[in-house]
Short mmCIF file of C-alpha atoms in Angstrom, two decimals:
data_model
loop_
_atom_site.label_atom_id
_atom_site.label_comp_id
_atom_site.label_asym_id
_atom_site.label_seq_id
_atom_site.Cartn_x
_atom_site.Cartn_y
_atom_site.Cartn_z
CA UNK A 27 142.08 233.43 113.87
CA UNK A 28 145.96 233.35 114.52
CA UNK A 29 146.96 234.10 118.01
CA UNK A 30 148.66 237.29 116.39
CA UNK A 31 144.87 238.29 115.20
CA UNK A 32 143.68 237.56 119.19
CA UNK A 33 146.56 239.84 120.36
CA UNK A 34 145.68 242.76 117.96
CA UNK A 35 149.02 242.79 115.81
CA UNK A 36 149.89 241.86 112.51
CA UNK A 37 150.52 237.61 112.02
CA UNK A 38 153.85 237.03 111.11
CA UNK A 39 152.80 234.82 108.13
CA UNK A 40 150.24 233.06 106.86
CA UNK A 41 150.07 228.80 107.28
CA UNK A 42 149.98 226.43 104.99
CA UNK A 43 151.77 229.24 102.11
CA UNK A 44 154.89 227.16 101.49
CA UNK A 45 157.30 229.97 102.94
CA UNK A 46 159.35 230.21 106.07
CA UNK A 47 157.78 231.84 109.19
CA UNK A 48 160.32 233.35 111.41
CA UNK A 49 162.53 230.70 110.23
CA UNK A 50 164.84 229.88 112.63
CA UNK A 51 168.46 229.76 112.18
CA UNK A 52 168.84 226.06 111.36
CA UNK A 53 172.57 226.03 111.02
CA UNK A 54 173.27 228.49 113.20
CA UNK A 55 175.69 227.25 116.00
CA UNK A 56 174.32 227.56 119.85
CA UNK A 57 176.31 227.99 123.38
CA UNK A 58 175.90 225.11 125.96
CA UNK A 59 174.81 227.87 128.86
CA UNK A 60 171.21 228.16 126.34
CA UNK A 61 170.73 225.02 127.60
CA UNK A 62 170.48 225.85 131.10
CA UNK A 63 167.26 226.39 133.08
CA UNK A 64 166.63 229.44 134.68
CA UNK A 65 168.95 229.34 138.14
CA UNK A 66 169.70 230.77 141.40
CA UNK A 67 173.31 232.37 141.13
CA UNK A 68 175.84 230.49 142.57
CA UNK A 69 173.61 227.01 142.48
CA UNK A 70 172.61 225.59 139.28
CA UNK A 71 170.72 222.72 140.44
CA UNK A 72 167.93 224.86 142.18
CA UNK A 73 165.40 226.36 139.66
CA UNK A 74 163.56 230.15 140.44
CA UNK A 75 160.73 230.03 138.15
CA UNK A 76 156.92 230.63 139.66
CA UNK A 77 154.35 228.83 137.92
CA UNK A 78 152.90 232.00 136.45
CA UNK A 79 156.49 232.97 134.80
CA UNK A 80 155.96 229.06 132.93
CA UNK A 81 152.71 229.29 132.36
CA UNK A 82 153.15 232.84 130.73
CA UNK A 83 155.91 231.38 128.51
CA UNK A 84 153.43 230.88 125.38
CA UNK A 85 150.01 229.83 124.63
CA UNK A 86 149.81 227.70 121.89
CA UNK A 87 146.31 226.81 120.35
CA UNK A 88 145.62 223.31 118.30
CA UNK A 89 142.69 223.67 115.88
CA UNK A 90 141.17 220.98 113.48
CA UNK A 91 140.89 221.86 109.96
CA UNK A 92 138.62 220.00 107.20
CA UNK A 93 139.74 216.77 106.66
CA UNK A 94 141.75 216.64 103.45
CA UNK A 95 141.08 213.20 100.86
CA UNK A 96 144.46 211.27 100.45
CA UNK A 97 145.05 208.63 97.85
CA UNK A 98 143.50 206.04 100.14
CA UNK A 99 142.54 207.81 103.42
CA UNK A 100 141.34 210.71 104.94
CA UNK A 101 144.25 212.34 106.95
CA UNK A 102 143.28 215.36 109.68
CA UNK A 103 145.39 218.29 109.74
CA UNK A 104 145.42 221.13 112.83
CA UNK A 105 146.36 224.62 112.69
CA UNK A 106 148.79 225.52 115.48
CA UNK A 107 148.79 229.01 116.55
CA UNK A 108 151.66 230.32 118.63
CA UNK A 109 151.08 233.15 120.65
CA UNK A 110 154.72 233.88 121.27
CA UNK A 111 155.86 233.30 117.56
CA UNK A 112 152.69 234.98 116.56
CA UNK A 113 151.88 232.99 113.19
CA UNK A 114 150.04 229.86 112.73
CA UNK A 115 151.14 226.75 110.76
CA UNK A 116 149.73 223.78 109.68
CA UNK A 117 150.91 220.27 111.39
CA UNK A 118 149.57 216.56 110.68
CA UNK A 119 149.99 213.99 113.21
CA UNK A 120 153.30 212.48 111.80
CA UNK A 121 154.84 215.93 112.49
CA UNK A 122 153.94 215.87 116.12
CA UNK A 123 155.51 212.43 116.37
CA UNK A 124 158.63 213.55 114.33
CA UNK A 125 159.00 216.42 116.62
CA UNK A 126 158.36 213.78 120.05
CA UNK A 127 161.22 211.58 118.34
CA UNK A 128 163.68 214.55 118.47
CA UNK A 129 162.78 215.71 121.64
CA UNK A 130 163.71 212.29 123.10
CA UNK A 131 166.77 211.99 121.16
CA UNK A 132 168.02 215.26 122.55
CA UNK A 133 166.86 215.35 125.70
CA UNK A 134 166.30 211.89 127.53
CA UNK A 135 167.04 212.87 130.58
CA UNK A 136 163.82 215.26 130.88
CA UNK A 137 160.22 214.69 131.10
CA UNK A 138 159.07 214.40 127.34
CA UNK A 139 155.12 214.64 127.19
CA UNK A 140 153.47 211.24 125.65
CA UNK A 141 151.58 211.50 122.84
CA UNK A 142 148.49 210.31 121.79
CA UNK A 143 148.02 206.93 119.93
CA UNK A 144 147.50 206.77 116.33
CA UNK A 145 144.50 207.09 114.55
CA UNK A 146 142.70 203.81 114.42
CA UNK A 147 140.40 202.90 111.03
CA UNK A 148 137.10 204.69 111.65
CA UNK A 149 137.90 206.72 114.50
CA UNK A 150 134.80 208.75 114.82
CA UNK A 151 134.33 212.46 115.86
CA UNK A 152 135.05 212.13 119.44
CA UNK A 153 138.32 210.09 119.17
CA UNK A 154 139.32 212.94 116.91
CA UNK A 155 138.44 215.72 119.86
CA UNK A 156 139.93 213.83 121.87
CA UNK A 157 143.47 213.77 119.97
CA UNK A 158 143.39 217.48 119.18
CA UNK A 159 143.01 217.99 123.12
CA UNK A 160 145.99 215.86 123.70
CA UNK A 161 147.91 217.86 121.07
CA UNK A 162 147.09 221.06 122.49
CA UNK A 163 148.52 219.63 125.87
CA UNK A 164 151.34 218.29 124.41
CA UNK A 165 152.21 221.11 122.88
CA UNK A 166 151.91 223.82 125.69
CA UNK A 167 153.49 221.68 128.08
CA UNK A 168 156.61 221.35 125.98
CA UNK A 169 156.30 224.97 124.99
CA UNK A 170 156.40 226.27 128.62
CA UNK A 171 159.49 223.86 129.66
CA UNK A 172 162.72 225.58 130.49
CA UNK A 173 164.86 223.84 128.23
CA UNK A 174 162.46 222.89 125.29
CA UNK A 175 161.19 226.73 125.21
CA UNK A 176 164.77 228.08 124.31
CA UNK A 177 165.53 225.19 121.79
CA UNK A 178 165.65 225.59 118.13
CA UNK A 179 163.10 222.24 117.42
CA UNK A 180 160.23 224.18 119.32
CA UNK A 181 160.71 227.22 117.52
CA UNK A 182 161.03 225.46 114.66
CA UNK A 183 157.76 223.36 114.71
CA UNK A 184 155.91 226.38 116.04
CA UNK A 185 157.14 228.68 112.92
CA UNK A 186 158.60 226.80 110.16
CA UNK A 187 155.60 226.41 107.49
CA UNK A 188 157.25 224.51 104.61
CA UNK A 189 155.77 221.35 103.72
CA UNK A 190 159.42 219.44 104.52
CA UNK A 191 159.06 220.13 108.67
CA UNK A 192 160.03 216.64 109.54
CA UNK A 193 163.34 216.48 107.38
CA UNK A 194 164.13 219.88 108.80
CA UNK A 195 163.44 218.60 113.01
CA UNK A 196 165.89 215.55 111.90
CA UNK A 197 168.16 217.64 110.13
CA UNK A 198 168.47 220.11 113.70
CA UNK A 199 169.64 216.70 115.51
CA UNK A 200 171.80 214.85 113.27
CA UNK A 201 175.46 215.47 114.69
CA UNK A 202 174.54 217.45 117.35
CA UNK A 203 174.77 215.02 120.55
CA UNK A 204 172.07 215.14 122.96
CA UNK A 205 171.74 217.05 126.02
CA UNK A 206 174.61 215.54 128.16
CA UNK A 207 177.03 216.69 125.38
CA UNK A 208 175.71 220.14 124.73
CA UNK A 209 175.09 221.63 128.87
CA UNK A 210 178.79 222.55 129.92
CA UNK A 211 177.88 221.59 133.08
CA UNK A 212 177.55 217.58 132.47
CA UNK A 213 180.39 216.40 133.74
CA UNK A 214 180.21 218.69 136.73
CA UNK A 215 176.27 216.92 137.87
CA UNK A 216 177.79 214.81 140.39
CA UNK A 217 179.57 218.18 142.60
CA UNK A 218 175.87 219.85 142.35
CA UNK A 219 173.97 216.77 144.03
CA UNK A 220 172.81 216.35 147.38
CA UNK A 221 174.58 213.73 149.06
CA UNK A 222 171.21 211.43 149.69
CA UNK A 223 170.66 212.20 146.14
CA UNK A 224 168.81 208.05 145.68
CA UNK A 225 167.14 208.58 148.78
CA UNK A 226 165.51 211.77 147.54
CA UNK A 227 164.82 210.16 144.12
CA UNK A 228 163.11 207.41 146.17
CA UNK A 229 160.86 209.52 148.19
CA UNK A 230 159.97 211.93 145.21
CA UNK A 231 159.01 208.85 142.62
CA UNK A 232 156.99 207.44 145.66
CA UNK A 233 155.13 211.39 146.43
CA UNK A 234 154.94 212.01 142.92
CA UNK A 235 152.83 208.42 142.31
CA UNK A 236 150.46 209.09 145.30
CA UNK A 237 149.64 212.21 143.67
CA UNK A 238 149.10 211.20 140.19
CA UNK A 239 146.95 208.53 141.80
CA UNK A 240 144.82 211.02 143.63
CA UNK A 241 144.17 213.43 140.55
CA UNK A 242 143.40 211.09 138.11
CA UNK A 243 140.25 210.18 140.32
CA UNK A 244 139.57 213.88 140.73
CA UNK A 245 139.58 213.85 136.79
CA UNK A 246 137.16 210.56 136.66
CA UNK A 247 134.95 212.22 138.96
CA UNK A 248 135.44 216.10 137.43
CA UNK A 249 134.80 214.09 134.08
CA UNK A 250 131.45 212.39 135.41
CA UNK A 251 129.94 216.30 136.84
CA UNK A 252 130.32 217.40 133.39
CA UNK A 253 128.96 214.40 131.89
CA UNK A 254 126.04 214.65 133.89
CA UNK A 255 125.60 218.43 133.90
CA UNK A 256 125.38 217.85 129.58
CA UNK A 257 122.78 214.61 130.56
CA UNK A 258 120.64 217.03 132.54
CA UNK A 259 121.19 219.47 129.54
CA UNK A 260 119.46 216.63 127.14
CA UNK A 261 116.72 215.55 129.77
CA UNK A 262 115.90 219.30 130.58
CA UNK A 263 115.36 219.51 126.84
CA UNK A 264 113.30 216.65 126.03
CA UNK A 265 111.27 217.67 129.27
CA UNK A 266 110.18 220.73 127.35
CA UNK A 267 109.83 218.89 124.14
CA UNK A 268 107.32 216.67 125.80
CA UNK A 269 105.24 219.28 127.46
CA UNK A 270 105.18 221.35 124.50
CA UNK A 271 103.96 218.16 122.79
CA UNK A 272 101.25 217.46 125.24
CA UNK A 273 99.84 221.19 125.12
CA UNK A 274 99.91 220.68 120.89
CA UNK A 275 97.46 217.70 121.14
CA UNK A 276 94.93 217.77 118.63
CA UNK A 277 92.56 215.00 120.00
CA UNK A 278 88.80 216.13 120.33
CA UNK A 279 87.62 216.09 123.94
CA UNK A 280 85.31 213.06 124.41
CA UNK A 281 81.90 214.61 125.24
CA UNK A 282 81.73 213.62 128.58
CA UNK A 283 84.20 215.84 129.40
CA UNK A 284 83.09 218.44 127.46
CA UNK A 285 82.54 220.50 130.93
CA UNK A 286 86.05 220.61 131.57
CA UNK A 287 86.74 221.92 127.68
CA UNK A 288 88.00 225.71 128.66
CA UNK A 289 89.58 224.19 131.84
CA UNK A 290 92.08 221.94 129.47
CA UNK A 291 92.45 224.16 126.82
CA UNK A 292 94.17 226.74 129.00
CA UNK A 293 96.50 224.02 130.51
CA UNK A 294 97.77 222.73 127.28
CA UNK A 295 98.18 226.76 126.10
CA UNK A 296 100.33 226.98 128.93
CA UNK A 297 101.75 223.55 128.80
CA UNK A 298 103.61 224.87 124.87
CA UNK A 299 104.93 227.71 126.27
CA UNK A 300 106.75 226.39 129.05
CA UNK A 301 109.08 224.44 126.34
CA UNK A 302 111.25 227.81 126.02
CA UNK A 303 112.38 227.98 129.65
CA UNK A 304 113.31 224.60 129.26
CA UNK A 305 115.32 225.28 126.48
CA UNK A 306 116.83 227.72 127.80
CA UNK A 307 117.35 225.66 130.82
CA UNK A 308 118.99 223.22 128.97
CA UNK A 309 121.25 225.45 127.34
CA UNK A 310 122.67 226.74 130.85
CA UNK A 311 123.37 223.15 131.56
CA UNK A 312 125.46 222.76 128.48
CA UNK A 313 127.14 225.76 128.93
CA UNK A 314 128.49 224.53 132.41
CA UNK A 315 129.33 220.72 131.37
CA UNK A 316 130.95 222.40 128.62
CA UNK A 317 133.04 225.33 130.89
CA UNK A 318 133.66 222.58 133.49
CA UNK A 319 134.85 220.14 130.61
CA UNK A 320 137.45 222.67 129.18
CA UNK A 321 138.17 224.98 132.84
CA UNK A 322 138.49 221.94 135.02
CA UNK A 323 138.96 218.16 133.29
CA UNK A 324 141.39 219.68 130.57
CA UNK A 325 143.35 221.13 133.42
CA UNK A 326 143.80 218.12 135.33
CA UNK A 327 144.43 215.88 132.16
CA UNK A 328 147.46 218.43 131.45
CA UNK A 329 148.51 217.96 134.54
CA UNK A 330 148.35 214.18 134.78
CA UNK A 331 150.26 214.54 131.49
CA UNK A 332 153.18 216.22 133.35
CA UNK A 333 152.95 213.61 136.39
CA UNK A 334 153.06 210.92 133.67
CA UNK A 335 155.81 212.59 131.88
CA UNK A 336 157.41 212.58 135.18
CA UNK A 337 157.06 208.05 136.17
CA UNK A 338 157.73 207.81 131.89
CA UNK A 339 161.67 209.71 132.96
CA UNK A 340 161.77 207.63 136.37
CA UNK A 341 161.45 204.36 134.13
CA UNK A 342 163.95 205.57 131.03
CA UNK A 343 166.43 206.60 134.25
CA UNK A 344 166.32 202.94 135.87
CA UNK A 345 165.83 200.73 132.60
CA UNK A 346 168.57 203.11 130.17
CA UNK A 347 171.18 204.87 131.98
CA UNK A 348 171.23 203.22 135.13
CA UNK A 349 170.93 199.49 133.49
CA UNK A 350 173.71 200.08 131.38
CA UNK A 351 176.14 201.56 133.74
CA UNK A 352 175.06 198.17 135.50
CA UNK A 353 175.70 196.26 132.56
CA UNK A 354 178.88 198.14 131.68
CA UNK A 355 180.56 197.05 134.98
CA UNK A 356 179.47 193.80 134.74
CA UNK A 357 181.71 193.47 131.47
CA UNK A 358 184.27 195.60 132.78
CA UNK A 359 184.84 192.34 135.96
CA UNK A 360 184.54 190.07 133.24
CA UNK A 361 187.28 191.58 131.48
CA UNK A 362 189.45 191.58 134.69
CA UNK A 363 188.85 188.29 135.00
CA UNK A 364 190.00 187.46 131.25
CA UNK A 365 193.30 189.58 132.03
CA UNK A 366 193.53 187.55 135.19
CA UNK A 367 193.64 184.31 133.52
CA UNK A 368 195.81 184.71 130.67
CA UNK A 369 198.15 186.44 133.01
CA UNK A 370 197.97 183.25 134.88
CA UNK A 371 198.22 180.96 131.73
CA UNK A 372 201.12 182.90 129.80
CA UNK A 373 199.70 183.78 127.01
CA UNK A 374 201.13 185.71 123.95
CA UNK A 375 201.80 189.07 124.77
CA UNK A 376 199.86 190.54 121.73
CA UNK A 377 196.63 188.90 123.25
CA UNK A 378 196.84 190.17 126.60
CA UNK A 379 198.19 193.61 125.03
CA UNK A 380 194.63 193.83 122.90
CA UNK A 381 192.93 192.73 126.21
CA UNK A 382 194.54 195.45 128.29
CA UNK A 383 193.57 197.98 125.19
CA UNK A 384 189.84 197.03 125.66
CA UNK A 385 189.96 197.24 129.51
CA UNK A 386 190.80 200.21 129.33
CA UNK A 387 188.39 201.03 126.38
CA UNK A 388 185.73 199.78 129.13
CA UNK A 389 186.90 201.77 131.96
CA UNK A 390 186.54 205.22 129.72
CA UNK A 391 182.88 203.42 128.73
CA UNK A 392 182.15 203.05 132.67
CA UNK A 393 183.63 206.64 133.48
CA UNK A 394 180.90 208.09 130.83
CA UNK A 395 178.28 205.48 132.17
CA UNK A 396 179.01 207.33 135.29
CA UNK A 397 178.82 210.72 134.60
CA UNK A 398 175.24 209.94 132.34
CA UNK A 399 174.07 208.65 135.34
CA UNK A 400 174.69 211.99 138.06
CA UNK A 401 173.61 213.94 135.23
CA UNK A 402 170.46 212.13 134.51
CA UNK A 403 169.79 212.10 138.56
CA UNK A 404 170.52 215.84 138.07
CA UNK A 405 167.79 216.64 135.63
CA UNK A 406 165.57 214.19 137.76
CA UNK A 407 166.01 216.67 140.56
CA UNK A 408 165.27 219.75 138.38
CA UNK A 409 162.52 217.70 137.00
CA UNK A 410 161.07 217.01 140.22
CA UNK A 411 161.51 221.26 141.22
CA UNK A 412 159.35 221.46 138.19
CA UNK A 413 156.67 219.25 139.07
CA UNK A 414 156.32 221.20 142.46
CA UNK A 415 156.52 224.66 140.60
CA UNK A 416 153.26 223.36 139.05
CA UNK A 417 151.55 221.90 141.94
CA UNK A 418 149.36 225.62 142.72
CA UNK A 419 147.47 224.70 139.61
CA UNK A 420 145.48 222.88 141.86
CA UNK A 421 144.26 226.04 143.27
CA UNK A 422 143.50 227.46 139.42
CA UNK A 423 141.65 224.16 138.77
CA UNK A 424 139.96 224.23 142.14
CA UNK A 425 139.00 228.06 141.84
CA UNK A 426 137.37 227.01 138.23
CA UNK A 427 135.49 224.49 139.65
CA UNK A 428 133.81 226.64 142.50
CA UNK A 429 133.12 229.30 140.13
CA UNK A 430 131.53 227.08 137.51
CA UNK A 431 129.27 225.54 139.93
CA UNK A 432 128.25 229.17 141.79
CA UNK A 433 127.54 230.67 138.33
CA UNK A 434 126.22 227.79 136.55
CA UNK A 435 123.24 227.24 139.62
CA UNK A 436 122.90 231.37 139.80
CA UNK A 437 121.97 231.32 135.67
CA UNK A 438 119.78 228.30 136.31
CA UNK A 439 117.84 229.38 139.63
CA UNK A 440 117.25 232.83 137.66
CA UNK A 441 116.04 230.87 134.62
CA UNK A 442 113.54 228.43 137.50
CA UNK A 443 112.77 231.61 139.39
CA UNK A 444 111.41 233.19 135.99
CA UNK A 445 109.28 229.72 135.09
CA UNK A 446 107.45 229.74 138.31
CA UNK A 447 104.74 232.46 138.18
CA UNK A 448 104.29 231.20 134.62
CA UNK A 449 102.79 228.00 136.38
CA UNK A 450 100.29 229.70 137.87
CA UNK A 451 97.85 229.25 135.18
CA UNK A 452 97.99 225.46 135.61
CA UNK A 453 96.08 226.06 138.73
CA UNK A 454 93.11 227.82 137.84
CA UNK A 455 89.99 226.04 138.42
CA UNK A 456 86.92 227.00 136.85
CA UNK A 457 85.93 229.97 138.67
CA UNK A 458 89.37 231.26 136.97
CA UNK A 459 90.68 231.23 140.65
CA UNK A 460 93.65 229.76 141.48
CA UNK A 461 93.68 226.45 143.49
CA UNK A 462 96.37 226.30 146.07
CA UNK A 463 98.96 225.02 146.98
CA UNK A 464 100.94 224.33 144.35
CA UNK A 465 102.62 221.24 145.66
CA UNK A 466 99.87 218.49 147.01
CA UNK A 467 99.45 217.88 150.46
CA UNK A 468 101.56 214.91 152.08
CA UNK A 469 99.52 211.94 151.39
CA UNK A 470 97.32 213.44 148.92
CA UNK A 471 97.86 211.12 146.08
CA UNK A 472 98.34 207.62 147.98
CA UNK A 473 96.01 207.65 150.89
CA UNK A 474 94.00 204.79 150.50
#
């Protein structure tokens, strides 16, 4: 079902049909200020979104569909339904990494969700599950990101259901400069910054690694509850299994315990029936590894996504930008030194003309290197206000973990609660009065 169908309207088009949903205007030129995050008046740097205003941006869903036979391989293919866009399309992995490419290209200076890896030969079920929820957090993370929402890629991938979707992401980019050279204010970074602008950098890199650090063990250990929670599930089940097994034993009773016939006939009849509350038993367990799998780990993996997205732009700021301003100035001294020299040495004038012409072709190279640099530090800072905007999903993730635990252990203590009198029979002796208690007293079975 598209995510038009789930909101009760009309889809916009149908996937996979070879026609253009909601195509967007490929050629169609776009002002610099569309490129600007939602700000303040009067202070550009400073974002005013609320994590519910991002998180209400879209909902985009990432279903498998049956594998397809290539020439040589089998090749998976998802249906991505856009609740925004309302229509669904049809994407294989290459399109996802086309799509990461030209996110990258335009904007390197913001935090650009990993994907991820490759299928391997004879990835099995799981590694495919695993993928599609990676996809799906890929996907609504870039979805609900200031810039990348109002961008004609995402709106593009999301809607564009031709089977040339790649050609048409590279065709968006070509010629069009990346971020730097389409926001009106890139040249103007540097008047917006704080002063301690490095020291803030410092001290928000260092924050925002102690806290990816601390939720990815919260994952691990949200990740081992359900785990165990769908074990229980399985041992709950082959409890039953066993019991219901015991009380379908066929073997004749030997005759010297022929006296005790009626007694063990009614325990195995009430030995098979008790295999339905375990089922049922182990079917509440699944439910709950499965709600605390999708309500609790999936939210933490999305948001150790962002946190990684986050130290992946702290890494592309020191090692690109910032390395090659570095680098540029180290040419630019060399340079001086060249001019120095021949000055010195009286050279022909024609040399040392060429060598003042690239000198200055350096000093315009360091200018840019510059202003790449304060505006890369400015969409750190932005960056970093978005990384706090998220930080109350805690309390979401928290709030689904409580209330998966408190209803999970209510539907199982009802389902117990309803097994117990049912035991009652297994403690009849033969006057067909029951012998209490039903637990043994302390010492009973090992007193010597």
């Amino acid at each position: 079902m598209t995510a038009a169908a789930m909101d009760g309207e009309p889809p916009a088009g149908t996937a996979g049909t070879g026609t253009d949903l909601a195509k967007p205007p490929v050629n169609e030129p776009r002002e610099p200020e569309q490129f600007l995050m939602q700000t303040p008046q009067g202070n550009p740097l400073l974002l005013s979104h609320t994590l519910q205003e991002l998180l209400s941006k879209d909902s985009v869903q990432v279903e498998l569909i049956p594998e397809k036979k290539g020439l040589f391989l089998k090749h998976v293919e998802y249906e991505v339904s856009s609740k925004r866009f309302k229509c669904s399309v049809y994407r294989r992995y290459n399109d996802f990494v086309v799509f990461h490419e030209m996110l990258l290209q335009k904007f390197p200076y913001r935090m650009v969700p990993a994907l991820p890896p490759k299928r391997m030969l004879g990835a099995d079920r799981e590694f495919i599950e695993s993928r599609r929820r990676a996809l799906k957090r890929f996907i609504n993370l870039v979805a609900r990101h200031p810039p990348f929402s109002e961008d004609v890629l995402l709106k593009l991938f999301l809607s564009f259901s031709g089977s040339d979707v790649q050609n048409k992401l590279r065709e968006l980019v070509q010629g069009v400069g990346d971020e730097f050279l389409t926001c009106k204010l890139a040249t103007q970074a540097k008047d917006f910054l704080p002063s301690d602008i490095q020291a803030q950098f410092a001290a928000s890199r260092e924050l925002i690694r102690n806290i990816y650090n601390s939720f990815y063990k919260l994952r691990d250990r949200a990740e081992r509850i359900a785990s165990r929670a769908i074990d229980n599930a399985s041992d709950l089940l082959i409890f039953g299994k066993e019991l219901s097994a015991l009380g379908s034993d066929t073997t004749p009773l030997p005759s010297w315990a022929a006296l005790n016939n009626s007694t063990w006939g009614t325990l195995k009849q009430a030995l098979k029936g008790l295999s339905v509350e375990f089922a049922l038993l182990a079917d509440k367990a699944v439910q709950q590894g499965k709600q605390e799998e999708n309500d609790v780990v999936e939210k933490l993996n999305l948001f150790l996504d962002l946190l990684q997205s986050y130290k992946d732009l702290c890494e592309r700021h020191e090692k690109g930008v910032l390395h090659k301003h570095q680098r540029a100035l180290h040419k630019y001294s060399m340079m001086k030194k060249q001019m120095m020299s021949a000055t010195v040495q009286n050279k022909e004038p024609e040399s040392v003309e060429q060598l003042e012409s690239r000198i200055v072709e350096q000093e315009n190279a360091i200018l840019t290197m510059e202003l790449r640099n304060y505006f890369s530090l400015y969409c750190l800072h932005q960056e970093t206000q978005l990384i706090h905007i998220y930080l109350p999903l805690t309390s979401h993730i928290l709030g689904a973990f409580v209330n998966s635990q408190i209803q999970g252990h209510k539907e199982m203590s009802k389902v117990w609660n309803e097994l117990k009198p049912k035991l009652s029979c297994l403690f009849m002796g033969s006057s067909n009065m029951p012998t209490p208690p039903l637990s043994p007293p302390e010492g009973n079975f090992f007193s010597n």
